[in-house]
mmCIF file of C-alpha atoms and ligand atoms in Angstrom:
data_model
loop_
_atom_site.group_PDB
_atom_site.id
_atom_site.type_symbol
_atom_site.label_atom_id
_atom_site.label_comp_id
_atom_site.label_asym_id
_atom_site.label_seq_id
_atom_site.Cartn_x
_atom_site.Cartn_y
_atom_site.Cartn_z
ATOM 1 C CA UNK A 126 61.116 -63.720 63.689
ATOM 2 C CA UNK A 127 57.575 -64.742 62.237
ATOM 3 C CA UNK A 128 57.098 -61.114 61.261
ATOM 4 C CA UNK A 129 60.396 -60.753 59.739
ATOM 5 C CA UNK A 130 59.822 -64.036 57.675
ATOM 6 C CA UNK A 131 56.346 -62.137 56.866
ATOM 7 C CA UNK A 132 57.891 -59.126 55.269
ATOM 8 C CA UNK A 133 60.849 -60.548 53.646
ATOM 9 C CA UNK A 134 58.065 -62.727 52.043
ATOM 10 C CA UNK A 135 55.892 -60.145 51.234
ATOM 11 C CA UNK A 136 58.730 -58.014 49.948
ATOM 12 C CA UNK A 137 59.858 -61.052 47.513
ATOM 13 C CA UNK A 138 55.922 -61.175 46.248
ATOM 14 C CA UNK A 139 56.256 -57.757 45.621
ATOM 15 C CA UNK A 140 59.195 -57.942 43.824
ATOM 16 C CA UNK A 141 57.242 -60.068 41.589
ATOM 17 C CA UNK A 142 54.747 -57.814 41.360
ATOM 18 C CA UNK A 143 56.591 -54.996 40.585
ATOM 19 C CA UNK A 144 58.170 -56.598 37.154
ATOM 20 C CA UNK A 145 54.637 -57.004 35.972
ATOM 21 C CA UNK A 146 52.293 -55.251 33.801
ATOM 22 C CA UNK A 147 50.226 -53.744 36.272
ATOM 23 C CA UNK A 148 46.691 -54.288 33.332
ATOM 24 C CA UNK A 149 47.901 -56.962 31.398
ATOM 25 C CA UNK A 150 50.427 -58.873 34.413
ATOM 26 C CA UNK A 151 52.635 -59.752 31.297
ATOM 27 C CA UNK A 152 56.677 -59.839 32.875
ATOM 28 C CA UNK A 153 58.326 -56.657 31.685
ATOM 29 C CA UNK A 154 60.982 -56.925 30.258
ATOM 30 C CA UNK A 155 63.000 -53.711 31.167
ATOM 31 C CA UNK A 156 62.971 -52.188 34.666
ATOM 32 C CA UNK A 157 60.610 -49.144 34.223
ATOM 33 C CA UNK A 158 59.137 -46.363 36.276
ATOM 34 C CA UNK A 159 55.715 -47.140 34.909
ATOM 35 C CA UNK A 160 53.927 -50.008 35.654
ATOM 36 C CA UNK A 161 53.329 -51.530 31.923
ATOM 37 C CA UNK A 162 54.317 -53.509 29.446
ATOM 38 C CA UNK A 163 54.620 -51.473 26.220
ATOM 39 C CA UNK A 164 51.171 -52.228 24.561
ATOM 40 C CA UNK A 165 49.276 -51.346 27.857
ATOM 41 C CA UNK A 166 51.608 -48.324 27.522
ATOM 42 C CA UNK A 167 50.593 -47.534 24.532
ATOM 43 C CA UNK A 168 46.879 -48.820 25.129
ATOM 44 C CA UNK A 169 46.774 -46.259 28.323
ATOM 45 C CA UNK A 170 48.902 -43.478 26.471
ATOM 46 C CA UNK A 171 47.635 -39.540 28.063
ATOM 47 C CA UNK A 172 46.374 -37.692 25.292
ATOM 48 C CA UNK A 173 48.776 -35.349 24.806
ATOM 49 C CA UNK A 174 47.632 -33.107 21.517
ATOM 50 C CA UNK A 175 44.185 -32.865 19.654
ATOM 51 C CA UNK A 176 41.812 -32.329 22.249
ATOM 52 C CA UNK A 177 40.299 -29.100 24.141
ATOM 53 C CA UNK A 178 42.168 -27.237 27.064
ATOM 54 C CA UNK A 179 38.962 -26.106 28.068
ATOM 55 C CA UNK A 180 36.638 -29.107 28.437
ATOM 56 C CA UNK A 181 39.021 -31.934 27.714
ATOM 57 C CA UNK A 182 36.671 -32.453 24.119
ATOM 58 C CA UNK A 183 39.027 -35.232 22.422
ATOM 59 C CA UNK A 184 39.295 -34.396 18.245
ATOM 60 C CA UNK A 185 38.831 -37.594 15.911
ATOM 61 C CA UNK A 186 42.603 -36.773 14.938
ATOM 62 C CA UNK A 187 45.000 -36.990 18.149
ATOM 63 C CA UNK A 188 47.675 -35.252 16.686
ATOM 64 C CA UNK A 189 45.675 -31.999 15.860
ATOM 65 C CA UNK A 190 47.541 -29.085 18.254
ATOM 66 C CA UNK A 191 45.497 -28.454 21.417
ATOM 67 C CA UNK A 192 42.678 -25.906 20.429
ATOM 68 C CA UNK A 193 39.849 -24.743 22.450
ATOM 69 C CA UNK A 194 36.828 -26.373 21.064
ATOM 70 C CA UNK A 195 33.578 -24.367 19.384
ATOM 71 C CA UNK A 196 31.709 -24.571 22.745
ATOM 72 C CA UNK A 197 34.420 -23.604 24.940
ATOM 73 C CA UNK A 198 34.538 -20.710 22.894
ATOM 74 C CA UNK A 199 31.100 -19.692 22.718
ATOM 75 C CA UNK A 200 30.676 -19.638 26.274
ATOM 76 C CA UNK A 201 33.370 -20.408 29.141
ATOM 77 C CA UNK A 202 33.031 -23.026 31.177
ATOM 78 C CA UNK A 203 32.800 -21.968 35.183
ATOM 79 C CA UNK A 204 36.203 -23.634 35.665
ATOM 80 C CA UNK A 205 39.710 -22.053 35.068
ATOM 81 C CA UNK A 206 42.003 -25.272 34.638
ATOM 82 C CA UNK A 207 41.593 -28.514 33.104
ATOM 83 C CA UNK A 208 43.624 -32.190 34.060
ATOM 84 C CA UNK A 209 42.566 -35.270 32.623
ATOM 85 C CA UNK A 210 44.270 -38.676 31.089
ATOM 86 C CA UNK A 211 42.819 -39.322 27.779
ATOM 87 C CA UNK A 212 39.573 -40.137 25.787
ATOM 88 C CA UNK A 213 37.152 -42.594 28.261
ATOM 89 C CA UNK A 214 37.622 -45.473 25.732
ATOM 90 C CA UNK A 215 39.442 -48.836 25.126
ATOM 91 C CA UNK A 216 41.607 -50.115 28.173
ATOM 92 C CA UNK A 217 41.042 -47.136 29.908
ATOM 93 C CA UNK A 218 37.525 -47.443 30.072
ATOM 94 C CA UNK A 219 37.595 -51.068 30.982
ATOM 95 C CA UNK A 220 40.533 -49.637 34.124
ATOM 96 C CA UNK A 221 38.171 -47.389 35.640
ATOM 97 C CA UNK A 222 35.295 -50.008 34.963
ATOM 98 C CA UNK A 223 37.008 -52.572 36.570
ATOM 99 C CA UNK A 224 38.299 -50.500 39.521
ATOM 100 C CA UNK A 225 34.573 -49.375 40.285
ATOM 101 C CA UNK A 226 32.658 -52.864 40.142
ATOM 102 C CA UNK A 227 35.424 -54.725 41.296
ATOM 103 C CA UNK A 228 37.517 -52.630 43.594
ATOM 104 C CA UNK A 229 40.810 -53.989 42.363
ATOM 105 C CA UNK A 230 43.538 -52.620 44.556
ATOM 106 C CA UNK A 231 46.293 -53.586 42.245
ATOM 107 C CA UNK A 232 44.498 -51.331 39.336
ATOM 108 C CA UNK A 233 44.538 -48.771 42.163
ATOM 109 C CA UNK A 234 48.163 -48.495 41.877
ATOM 110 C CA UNK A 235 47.932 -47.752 38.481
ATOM 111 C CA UNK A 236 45.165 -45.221 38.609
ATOM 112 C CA UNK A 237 47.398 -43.263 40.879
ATOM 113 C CA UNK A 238 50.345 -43.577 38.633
ATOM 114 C CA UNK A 239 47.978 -42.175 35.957
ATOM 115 C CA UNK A 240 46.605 -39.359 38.258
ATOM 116 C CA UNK A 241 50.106 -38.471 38.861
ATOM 117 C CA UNK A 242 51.362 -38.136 35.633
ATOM 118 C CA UNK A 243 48.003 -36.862 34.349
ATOM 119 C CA UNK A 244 48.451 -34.164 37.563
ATOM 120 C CA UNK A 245 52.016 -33.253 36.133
ATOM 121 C CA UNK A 246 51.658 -32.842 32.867
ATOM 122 C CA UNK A 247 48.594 -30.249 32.720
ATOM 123 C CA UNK A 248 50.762 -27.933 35.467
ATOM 124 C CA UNK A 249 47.714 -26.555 37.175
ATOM 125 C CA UNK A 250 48.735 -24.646 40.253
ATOM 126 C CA UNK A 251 48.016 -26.667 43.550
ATOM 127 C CA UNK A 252 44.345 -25.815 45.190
ATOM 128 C CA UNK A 253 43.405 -25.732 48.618
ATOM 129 C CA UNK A 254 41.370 -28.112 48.625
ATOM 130 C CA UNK A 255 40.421 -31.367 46.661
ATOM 131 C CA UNK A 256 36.648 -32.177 46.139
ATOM 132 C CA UNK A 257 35.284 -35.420 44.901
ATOM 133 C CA UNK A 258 31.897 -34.930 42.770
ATOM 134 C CA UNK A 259 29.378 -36.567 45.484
ATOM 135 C CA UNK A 260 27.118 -39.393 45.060
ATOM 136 C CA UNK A 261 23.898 -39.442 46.861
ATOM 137 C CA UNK A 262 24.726 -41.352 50.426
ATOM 138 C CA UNK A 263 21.937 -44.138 49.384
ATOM 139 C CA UNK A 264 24.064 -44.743 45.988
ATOM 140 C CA UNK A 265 27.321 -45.173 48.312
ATOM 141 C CA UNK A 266 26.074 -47.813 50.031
ATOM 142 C CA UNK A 267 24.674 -49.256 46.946
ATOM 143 C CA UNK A 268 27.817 -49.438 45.777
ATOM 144 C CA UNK A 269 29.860 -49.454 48.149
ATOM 145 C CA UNK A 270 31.962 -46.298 47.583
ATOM 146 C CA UNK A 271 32.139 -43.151 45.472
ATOM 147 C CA UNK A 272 35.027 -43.598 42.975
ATOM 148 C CA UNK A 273 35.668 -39.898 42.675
ATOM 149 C CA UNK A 274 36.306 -40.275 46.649
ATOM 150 C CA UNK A 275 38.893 -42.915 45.602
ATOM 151 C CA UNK A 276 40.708 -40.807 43.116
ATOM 152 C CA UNK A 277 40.581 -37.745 44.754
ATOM 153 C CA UNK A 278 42.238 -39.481 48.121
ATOM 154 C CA UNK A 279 44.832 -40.847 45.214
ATOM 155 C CA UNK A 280 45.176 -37.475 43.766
ATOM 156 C CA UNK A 281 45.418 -35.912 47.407
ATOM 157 C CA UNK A 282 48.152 -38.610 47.936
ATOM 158 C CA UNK A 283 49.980 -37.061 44.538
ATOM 159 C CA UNK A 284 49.352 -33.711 45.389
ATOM 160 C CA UNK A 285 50.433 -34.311 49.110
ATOM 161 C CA UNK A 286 46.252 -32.513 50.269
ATOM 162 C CA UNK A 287 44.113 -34.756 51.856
ATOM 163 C CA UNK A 288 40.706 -34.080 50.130
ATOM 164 C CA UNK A 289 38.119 -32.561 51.554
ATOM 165 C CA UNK A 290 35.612 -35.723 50.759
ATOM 166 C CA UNK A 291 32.412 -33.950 52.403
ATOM 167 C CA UNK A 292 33.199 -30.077 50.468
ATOM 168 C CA UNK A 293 29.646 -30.642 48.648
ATOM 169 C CA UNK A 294 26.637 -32.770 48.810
ATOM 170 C CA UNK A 295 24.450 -34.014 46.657
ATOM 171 C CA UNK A 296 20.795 -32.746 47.000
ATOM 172 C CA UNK A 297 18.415 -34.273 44.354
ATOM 173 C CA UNK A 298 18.717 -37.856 42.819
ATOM 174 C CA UNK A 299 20.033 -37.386 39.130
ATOM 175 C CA UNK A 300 19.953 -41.256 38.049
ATOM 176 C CA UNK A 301 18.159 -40.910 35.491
ATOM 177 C CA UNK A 302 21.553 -38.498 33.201
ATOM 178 C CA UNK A 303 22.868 -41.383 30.982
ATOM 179 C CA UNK A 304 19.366 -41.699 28.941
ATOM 180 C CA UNK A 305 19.257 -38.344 28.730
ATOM 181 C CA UNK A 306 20.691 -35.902 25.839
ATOM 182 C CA UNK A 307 23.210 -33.254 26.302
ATOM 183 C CA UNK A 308 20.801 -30.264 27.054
ATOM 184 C CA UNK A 309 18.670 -32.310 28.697
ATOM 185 C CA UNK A 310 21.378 -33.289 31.261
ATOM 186 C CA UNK A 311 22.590 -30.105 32.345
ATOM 187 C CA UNK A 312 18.506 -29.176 32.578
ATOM 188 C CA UNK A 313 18.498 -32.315 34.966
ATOM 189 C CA UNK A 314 21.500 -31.607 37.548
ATOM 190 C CA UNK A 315 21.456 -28.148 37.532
ATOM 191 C CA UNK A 316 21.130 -27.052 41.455
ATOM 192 C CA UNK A 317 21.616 -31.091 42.094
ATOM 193 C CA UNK A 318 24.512 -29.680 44.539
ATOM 194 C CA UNK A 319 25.630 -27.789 47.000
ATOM 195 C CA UNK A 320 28.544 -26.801 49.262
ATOM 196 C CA UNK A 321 28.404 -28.429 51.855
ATOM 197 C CA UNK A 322 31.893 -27.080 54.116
ATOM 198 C CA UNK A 323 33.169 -23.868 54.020
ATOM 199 C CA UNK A 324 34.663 -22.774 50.572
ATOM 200 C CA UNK A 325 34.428 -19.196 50.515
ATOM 201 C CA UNK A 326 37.937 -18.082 49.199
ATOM 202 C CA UNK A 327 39.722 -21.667 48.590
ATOM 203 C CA UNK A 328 40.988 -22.640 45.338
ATOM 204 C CA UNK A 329 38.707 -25.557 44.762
ATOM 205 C CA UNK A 330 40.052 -28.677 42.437
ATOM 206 C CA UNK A 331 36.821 -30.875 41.502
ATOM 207 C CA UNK A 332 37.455 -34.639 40.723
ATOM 208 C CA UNK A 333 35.209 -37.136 39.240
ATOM 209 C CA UNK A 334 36.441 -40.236 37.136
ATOM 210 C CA UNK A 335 34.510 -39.273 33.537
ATOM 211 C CA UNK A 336 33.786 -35.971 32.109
ATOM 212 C CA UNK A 337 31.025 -36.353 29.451
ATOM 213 C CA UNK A 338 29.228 -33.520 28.357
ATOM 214 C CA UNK A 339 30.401 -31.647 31.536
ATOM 215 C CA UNK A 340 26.987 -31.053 33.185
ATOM 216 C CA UNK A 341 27.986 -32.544 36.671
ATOM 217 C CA UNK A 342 31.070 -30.920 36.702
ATOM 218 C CA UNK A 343 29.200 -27.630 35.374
ATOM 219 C CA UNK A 344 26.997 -28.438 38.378
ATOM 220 C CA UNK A 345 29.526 -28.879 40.935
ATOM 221 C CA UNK A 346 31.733 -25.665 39.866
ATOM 222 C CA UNK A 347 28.569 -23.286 39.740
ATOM 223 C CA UNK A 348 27.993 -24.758 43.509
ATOM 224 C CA UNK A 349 31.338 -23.922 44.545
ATOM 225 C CA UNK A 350 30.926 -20.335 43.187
ATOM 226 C CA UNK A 351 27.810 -19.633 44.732
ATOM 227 C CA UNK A 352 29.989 -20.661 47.935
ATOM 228 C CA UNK A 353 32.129 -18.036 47.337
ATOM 229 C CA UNK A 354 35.157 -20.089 46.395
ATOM 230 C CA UNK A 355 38.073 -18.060 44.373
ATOM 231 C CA UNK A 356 38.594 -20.494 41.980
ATOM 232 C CA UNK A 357 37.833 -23.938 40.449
ATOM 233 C CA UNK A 358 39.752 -26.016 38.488
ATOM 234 C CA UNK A 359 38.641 -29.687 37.145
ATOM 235 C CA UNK A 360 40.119 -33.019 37.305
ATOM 236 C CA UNK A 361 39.495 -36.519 35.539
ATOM 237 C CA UNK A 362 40.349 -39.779 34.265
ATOM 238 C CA UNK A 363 38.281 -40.161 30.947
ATOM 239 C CA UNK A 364 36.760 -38.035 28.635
ATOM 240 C CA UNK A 365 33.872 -39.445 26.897
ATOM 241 C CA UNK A 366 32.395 -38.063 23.358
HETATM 242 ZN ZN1 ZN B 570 50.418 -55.141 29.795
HETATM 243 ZN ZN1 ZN B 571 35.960 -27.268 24.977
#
């Protein structure tokens, strides 16, 4: 009877829960699908127009149409599809900050409400396999985990794929990337990566939590090629300018 006590407790806690603002924990006032009050809502709204299907590039105006940017056009990126949320600024970076540094379940919930509507809007077709961008194994335990780990096991959850967590390994330290310039930091992780399972033929999706000038994800994809894989497509949270 204890345990029944338990989960009729836990079920009325939850209940609780669930009328909250899952960033703000203001009471909402209207049963919703989503998780937020209306200015988190709008805080944490996708980006739906004005940025880049190719690299996710976010335009100063966010109601521009969706137009491949100058770079994208110059020269393709090595992926074929793009998923992300919205620009990596505002509530949404402070989300995915405080999910890293202070491994907030309840935000958890949220991210993968996020991933999944971020996952259904862009329509990209489902890959075999889901691989997180990999951290060095000494950062891990620095840290304590790889966030693109976590959000590719809550995209696999989404997507209904377990991901493949160990599909590529890190080689070569790269710490050094956010004092560096753009050029500069695909110079510095080029070859940082390699495949480290089999992914000769799959449909690869790559997942990291920020895309900023798209030299680990450049990294990553040209490692999965030179594995043989069929196709790569790229998924993330933020996109930083
Ligand atoms: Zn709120
Ligand atoms: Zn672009």
């Amino acid at each position: 009877m204890v345990g029944a006590g338990l989960s009729r407790g836990l079920a009325a806690v939850l209940h609780v829960l669930g009328r909250r603002c899952q960033f703000c924990a203001a009471v909402l006032e209207h049963a919703d699908a989503f998780p937020l009050c209306r200015n988190c809502r709008a805080l944490l709204a996708p980006r739906v127009n004005g940025y880049c299907p190719d690299c996710g590039i976010c335009y100063a105006d966010p109601a521009t149409p969706v137009y491949s940017c100058l770079s994208c056009r110059q020269g393709k990126p090595p992926w074929s599809g793009v998923a992300f949320h919205g620009l990596y600024s505002g509530a949404l970076r402070e989300l995915i900050h405080q999910h890293k540094f202070g491994h907030d379940h309840g935000l958890g919930l949220l991210l993968r409400d996020l991933i999944r509507e971020a996952w259904e809007r862009h329509c990209l077709p489902r890959p075999d396999c889901i691989v997180p961008v990999p951290m060095l194994p000494a950062r891990v335990l620095d840290r304590g985990f790889n966030q693109s780990a976590e959000l590719a096991r809550m995209l696999g959850k989404v997507i209904g794929l377990p991901p493949l967590l160990s599909g590529l390994r890190k080689i070569r330290d790269t710490s050094a990337q956010s004092s560096l310039g753009r050029a500069e930091r695909h110079r510095n992780v080029a070859g940082a990566f390699e495949a480290a399972a089999s992914l000769s033929g799959q449909h690869v999706l790559l997942v990291d939590d920020v895309m900023t000038t798209g030299a680990t994800l450049t990294a990553c994809a040209k490692a999965c090629l030179a594995a043989k894989a069929r196709r790569v497509d790229i998924f993330f949270l933020g996109r930083a300018v």
